[in-house]
Tab-separated table of C-alpha atoms in Angstrom:
chain	number	residue	atom	x	y	z
A	1	UNK	CA	2.017	10.179	18.181
A	2	UNK	CA	3.444	13.461	16.910
A	3	UNK	CA	2.450	12.684	13.316
A	4	UNK	CA	-1.189	12.508	14.448
A	5	UNK	CA	-0.967	16.050	15.799
A	6	UNK	CA	1.178	17.666	13.091
A	7	UNK	CA	-1.104	16.720	10.195
A	8	UNK	CA	0.039	17.952	6.753
A	9	UNK	CA	-1.848	20.917	5.296
A	10	UNK	CA	-3.098	20.978	1.708
A	11	UNK	CA	-1.044	23.445	-0.315
A	12	UNK	CA	-4.118	25.547	-1.124
A	13	UNK	CA	-4.687	26.091	2.586
A	14	UNK	CA	-1.554	28.124	3.223
A	15	UNK	CA	-2.807	30.998	1.084
A	16	UNK	CA	-6.011	31.223	3.086
A	17	UNK	CA	-4.202	30.826	6.385
A	18	UNK	CA	-1.972	33.759	5.428
A	19	UNK	CA	-4.998	35.938	4.632
A	20	UNK	CA	-6.643	34.979	7.916
A	21	UNK	CA	-3.434	35.777	9.772
A	22	UNK	CA	-3.160	39.231	8.167
A	23	UNK	CA	-6.772	39.947	9.048
A	24	UNK	CA	-6.048	38.852	12.618
A	25	UNK	CA	-3.190	41.345	12.931
A	26	UNK	CA	-5.468	44.123	11.716
A	27	UNK	CA	-8.221	43.122	14.119
A	28	UNK	CA	-5.723	42.970	16.970
A	29	UNK	CA	-4.602	46.491	16.168
A	30	UNK	CA	-8.218	47.706	16.149
A	31	UNK	CA	-9.382	45.924	19.318
A	32	UNK	CA	-7.747	43.053	21.213
A	33	UNK	CA	-10.937	40.934	21.663
A	34	UNK	CA	-11.404	40.995	17.870
A	35	UNK	CA	-7.831	39.828	17.519
A	36	UNK	CA	-8.548	36.772	19.645
A	37	UNK	CA	-11.524	35.946	17.422
A	38	UNK	CA	-9.293	36.333	14.389
A	39	UNK	CA	-6.742	33.967	15.911
A	40	UNK	CA	-9.429	31.342	16.481
A	41	UNK	CA	-10.590	31.756	12.878
A	42	UNK	CA	-6.996	31.379	11.622
A	43	UNK	CA	-6.486	28.175	13.591
A	44	UNK	CA	-9.777	26.839	12.248
A	45	UNK	CA	-8.686	27.661	8.692
A	46	UNK	CA	-5.479	25.670	9.153
A	47	UNK	CA	-7.495	22.811	10.646
A	48	UNK	CA	-9.950	22.884	7.730
A	49	UNK	CA	-7.221	22.364	5.129
A	50	UNK	CA	-5.571	19.435	6.917
A	51	UNK	CA	-4.619	16.559	4.624
A	52	UNK	CA	-3.872	13.456	6.716
A	53	UNK	CA	-2.411	10.333	5.097
A	54	UNK	CA	-4.774	7.411	4.685
A	55	UNK	CA	-4.318	3.634	4.431
A	56	UNK	CA	-6.285	2.452	1.384
A	57	UNK	CA	-7.286	-1.224	0.986
A	58	UNK	CA	-6.004	-2.290	-2.416
A	59	UNK	CA	-7.781	-5.573	-3.195
A	60	UNK	CA	-9.357	-5.488	-6.692
A	61	UNK	CA	-13.072	-4.802	-6.625
A	62	UNK	CA	-13.181	-2.597	-3.546
A	63	UNK	CA	-14.781	0.840	-3.835
A	64	UNK	CA	-13.539	3.277	-1.200
A	65	UNK	CA	-15.102	6.498	0.028
A	66	UNK	CA	-14.104	9.662	-1.864
A	67	UNK	CA	-14.806	11.934	1.112
A	68	UNK	CA	-14.860	12.176	4.880
A	69	UNK	CA	-18.309	12.775	6.306
A	70	UNK	CA	-21.711	11.243	6.903
A	71	UNK	CA	-23.452	8.966	4.416
A	72	UNK	CA	-26.405	11.246	3.769
A	73	UNK	CA	-28.329	9.156	1.260
A	74	UNK	CA	-28.330	5.881	-0.658
A	75	UNK	CA	-30.861	5.922	-3.468
A	76	UNK	CA	-31.336	5.269	-7.197
A	77	UNK	CA	-30.542	8.269	-9.385
A	78	UNK	CA	-29.533	9.025	-12.963
A	79	UNK	CA	-25.902	10.235	-13.288
A	80	UNK	CA	-25.350	13.857	-14.405
A	81	UNK	CA	-26.377	14.178	-18.038
A	82	UNK	CA	-23.206	16.094	-18.939
A	83	UNK	CA	-21.127	12.925	-18.443
A	84	UNK	CA	-22.845	11.148	-21.328
A	85	UNK	CA	-23.601	7.994	-19.339
A	86	UNK	CA	-26.805	5.986	-20.065
A	87	UNK	CA	-29.852	7.705	-18.563
A	88	UNK	CA	-30.564	4.788	-16.251
A	89	UNK	CA	-30.872	4.994	-12.453
A	90	UNK	CA	-27.821	3.763	-10.574
A	91	UNK	CA	-27.249	3.471	-6.843
A	92	UNK	CA	-25.993	6.855	-5.646
A	93	UNK	CA	-24.197	7.228	-2.324
A	94	UNK	CA	-24.129	10.827	-1.103
A	95	UNK	CA	-21.526	11.825	1.505
A	96	UNK	CA	-22.011	15.148	3.285
A	97	UNK	CA	-18.973	17.023	4.613
A	98	UNK	CA	-19.483	19.650	7.297
A	99	UNK	CA	-17.013	22.461	7.920
A	100	UNK	CA	-15.064	20.345	10.438
A	101	UNK	CA	-14.461	17.362	8.135
A	102	UNK	CA	-11.360	16.837	6.002
A	103	UNK	CA	-12.257	18.243	2.577
A	104	UNK	CA	-9.564	16.613	0.441
A	105	UNK	CA	-11.302	14.203	-1.951
A	106	UNK	CA	-9.911	10.831	-3.031
A	107	UNK	CA	-10.549	8.428	-5.894
A	108	UNK	CA	-12.914	5.533	-5.128
A	109	UNK	CA	-11.352	3.016	-7.559
A	110	UNK	CA	-8.409	2.329	-9.838
A	111	UNK	CA	-9.175	3.316	-13.398
A	112	UNK	CA	-9.045	5.864	-16.195
A	113	UNK	CA	-10.739	9.251	-16.305
A	114	UNK	CA	-13.045	9.128	-19.333
A	115	UNK	CA	-14.431	12.646	-19.030
A	116	UNK	CA	-14.902	15.625	-16.716
A	117	UNK	CA	-17.572	18.289	-16.735
A	118	UNK	CA	-18.098	21.413	-14.645
A	119	UNK	CA	-21.581	22.876	-14.292
A	120	UNK	CA	-22.362	26.122	-12.448
A	121	UNK	CA	-25.428	26.139	-10.247
A	122	UNK	CA	-27.003	27.176	-6.984
A	123	UNK	CA	-25.729	26.809	-3.426
A	124	UNK	CA	-28.403	24.943	-1.477
A	125	UNK	CA	-27.409	23.190	1.732
A	126	UNK	CA	-25.400	20.185	0.503
A	127	UNK	CA	-27.248	17.874	2.910
A	128	UNK	CA	-30.457	18.330	0.892
A	129	UNK	CA	-31.282	15.888	-1.916
A	130	UNK	CA	-31.899	18.735	-4.379
A	131	UNK	CA	-28.253	19.791	-4.023
A	132	UNK	CA	-27.228	16.897	-6.287
A	133	UNK	CA	-29.415	18.252	-9.068
A	134	UNK	CA	-29.259	22.031	-8.726
A	135	UNK	CA	-25.974	22.972	-7.027
A	136	UNK	CA	-22.677	23.847	-8.672
A	137	UNK	CA	-20.833	20.613	-9.406
A	138	UNK	CA	-17.781	18.981	-10.943
A	139	UNK	CA	-18.507	15.543	-12.410
A	140	UNK	CA	-16.002	12.805	-13.235
A	141	UNK	CA	-16.624	9.651	-15.273
A	142	UNK	CA	-14.317	6.726	-14.539
A	143	UNK	CA	-13.733	3.290	-16.058
A	144	UNK	CA	-11.988	0.498	-14.179
A	145	UNK	CA	-9.560	-1.910	-15.873
A	146	UNK	CA	-12.419	-4.457	-15.823
A	147	UNK	CA	-14.667	-2.089	-17.804
A	148	UNK	CA	-17.030	-0.975	-15.034
A	149	UNK	CA	-17.984	2.691	-15.017
A	150	UNK	CA	-18.451	5.079	-12.109
A	151	UNK	CA	-19.458	8.684	-11.709
A	152	UNK	CA	-17.992	10.824	-8.925
A	153	UNK	CA	-19.532	14.255	-8.407
A	154	UNK	CA	-18.135	17.066	-6.252
A	155	UNK	CA	-20.994	19.339	-5.178
A	156	UNK	CA	-20.676	22.820	-3.699
A	157	UNK	CA	-22.717	23.500	-0.570
A	158	UNK	CA	-24.343	26.407	1.233
A	159	UNK	CA	-21.058	28.154	2.073
A	160	UNK	CA	-18.798	26.402	-0.440
A	161	UNK	CA	-17.832	28.607	-3.364
A	162	UNK	CA	-14.921	26.789	-4.948
A	163	UNK	CA	-14.544	23.260	-6.274
A	164	UNK	CA	-11.027	22.146	-7.121
A	165	UNK	CA	-10.420	19.124	-9.348
A	166	UNK	CA	-6.802	18.269	-10.162
A	167	UNK	CA	-7.230	15.474	-12.700
A	168	UNK	CA	-7.579	15.423	-16.494
A	169	UNK	CA	-9.310	13.287	-19.107
A	170	UNK	CA	-7.433	10.083	-20.061
A	171	UNK	CA	-5.471	10.202	-16.804
A	172	UNK	CA	-4.889	6.939	-14.930
A	173	UNK	CA	-5.867	7.118	-11.260
A	174	UNK	CA	-5.619	4.845	-8.241
A	175	UNK	CA	-8.069	4.192	-5.434
A	176	UNK	CA	-7.354	6.509	-2.498
A	177	UNK	CA	-5.397	8.963	-4.652
A	178	UNK	CA	-6.119	12.640	-3.960
A	179	UNK	CA	-7.917	14.362	-6.808
A	180	UNK	CA	-9.332	17.612	-5.431
A	181	UNK	CA	-11.166	19.392	-2.656
A	182	UNK	CA	-14.161	21.619	-2.006
A	183	UNK	CA	-13.886	24.643	0.232
A	184	UNK	CA	-16.050	25.090	3.309
A	185	UNK	CA	-18.847	22.525	3.496
A	186	UNK	CA	-19.980	20.345	0.602
A	187	UNK	CA	-20.931	16.902	-0.687
A	188	UNK	CA	-19.556	14.133	-2.898
A	189	UNK	CA	-21.796	11.628	-4.713
A	190	UNK	CA	-20.663	8.257	-6.040
A	191	UNK	CA	-22.735	6.383	-8.645
A	192	UNK	CA	-22.069	2.638	-8.456
A	193	UNK	CA	-22.231	0.294	-11.473
A	194	UNK	CA	-25.573	-1.391	-12.038
A	195	UNK	CA	-26.207	-4.300	-9.690
A	196	UNK	CA	-23.620	-3.238	-7.092
A	197	UNK	CA	-24.890	-3.302	-3.507
A	198	UNK	CA	-23.544	-0.655	-1.097
A	199	UNK	CA	-21.823	-1.908	2.069
A	200	UNK	CA	-22.497	1.266	4.071
A	201	UNK	CA	-25.737	2.589	5.557
A	202	UNK	CA	-27.290	6.033	5.885
A	203	UNK	CA	-25.948	7.834	8.946
A	204	UNK	CA	-22.614	6.008	8.924
A	205	UNK	CA	-19.433	8.090	8.923
A	206	UNK	CA	-16.980	7.499	6.092
A	207	UNK	CA	-13.250	8.103	5.900
A	208	UNK	CA	-11.915	9.113	2.491
A	209	UNK	CA	-9.624	6.515	0.992
A	210	UNK	CA	-10.321	3.960	3.746
A	211	UNK	CA	-14.024	3.194	4.216
A	212	UNK	CA	-15.217	0.504	1.784
A	213	UNK	CA	-18.452	1.644	0.107
A	214	UNK	CA	-18.952	-1.466	-2.034
A	215	UNK	CA	-17.280	-4.629	-3.263
A	216	UNK	CA	-17.652	-5.382	-6.964
A	217	UNK	CA	-16.661	-9.011	-6.367
A	218	UNK	CA	-19.176	-9.662	-3.590
A	219	UNK	CA	-22.732	-10.981	-3.771
A	220	UNK	CA	-23.577	-9.645	-0.319
A	221	UNK	CA	-26.943	-7.830	-0.340
A	222	UNK	CA	-27.360	-4.193	0.649
A	223	UNK	CA	-26.563	-3.750	4.331
A	224	UNK	CA	-28.916	-2.392	6.951
A	225	UNK	CA	-28.029	-0.612	10.167
A	226	UNK	CA	-29.467	1.008	13.255
A	227	UNK	CA	-28.373	3.615	15.782
A	228	UNK	CA	-27.070	2.080	19.013
């Protein structure tokens, strides 16, 4: 029970928590009510950078969610041109993270990092479709041991101003492995291999490293869902 309360904090979070705490002391010295607001902001900062462990299903063929949040869109789209993938539409699953979601991102599949590319851009609300095209982004091209290719794209949002990606080209990665984070509200897109049907629906919440987005070994058609 205690391990559910004392969730580990991502190492990048402690720096921000320290800055928030110093600001809180200053605000408290200026006016006590401001100090209370600063304390709330500090606690939120610590909460934002939480990094809970996850249980990742490890059967070959499963594609797991790279981010916590809501499945914002499932639609055909061409992967970012900077990755050098064929300019053909693939099924793109967009997951939107609000400021209360865990922002540590995880790998969707086992494989090798073929290439990475950072592109500066704008800061539209990450829940909008145009965010995938125009916002600042960090793109990753992956290849599984079976030769299937994926694109995973970290996208900055309206208040996000920093994308962190901790992997390198030619690096071997595992499904559910942490690979980066985006600060303060953002989005992660996953481009599935051609012919792969998603097993999630728009509006569904995903859990990074746990929710199965697709199964490369399944012939199940695209799922449908409704609010109940």
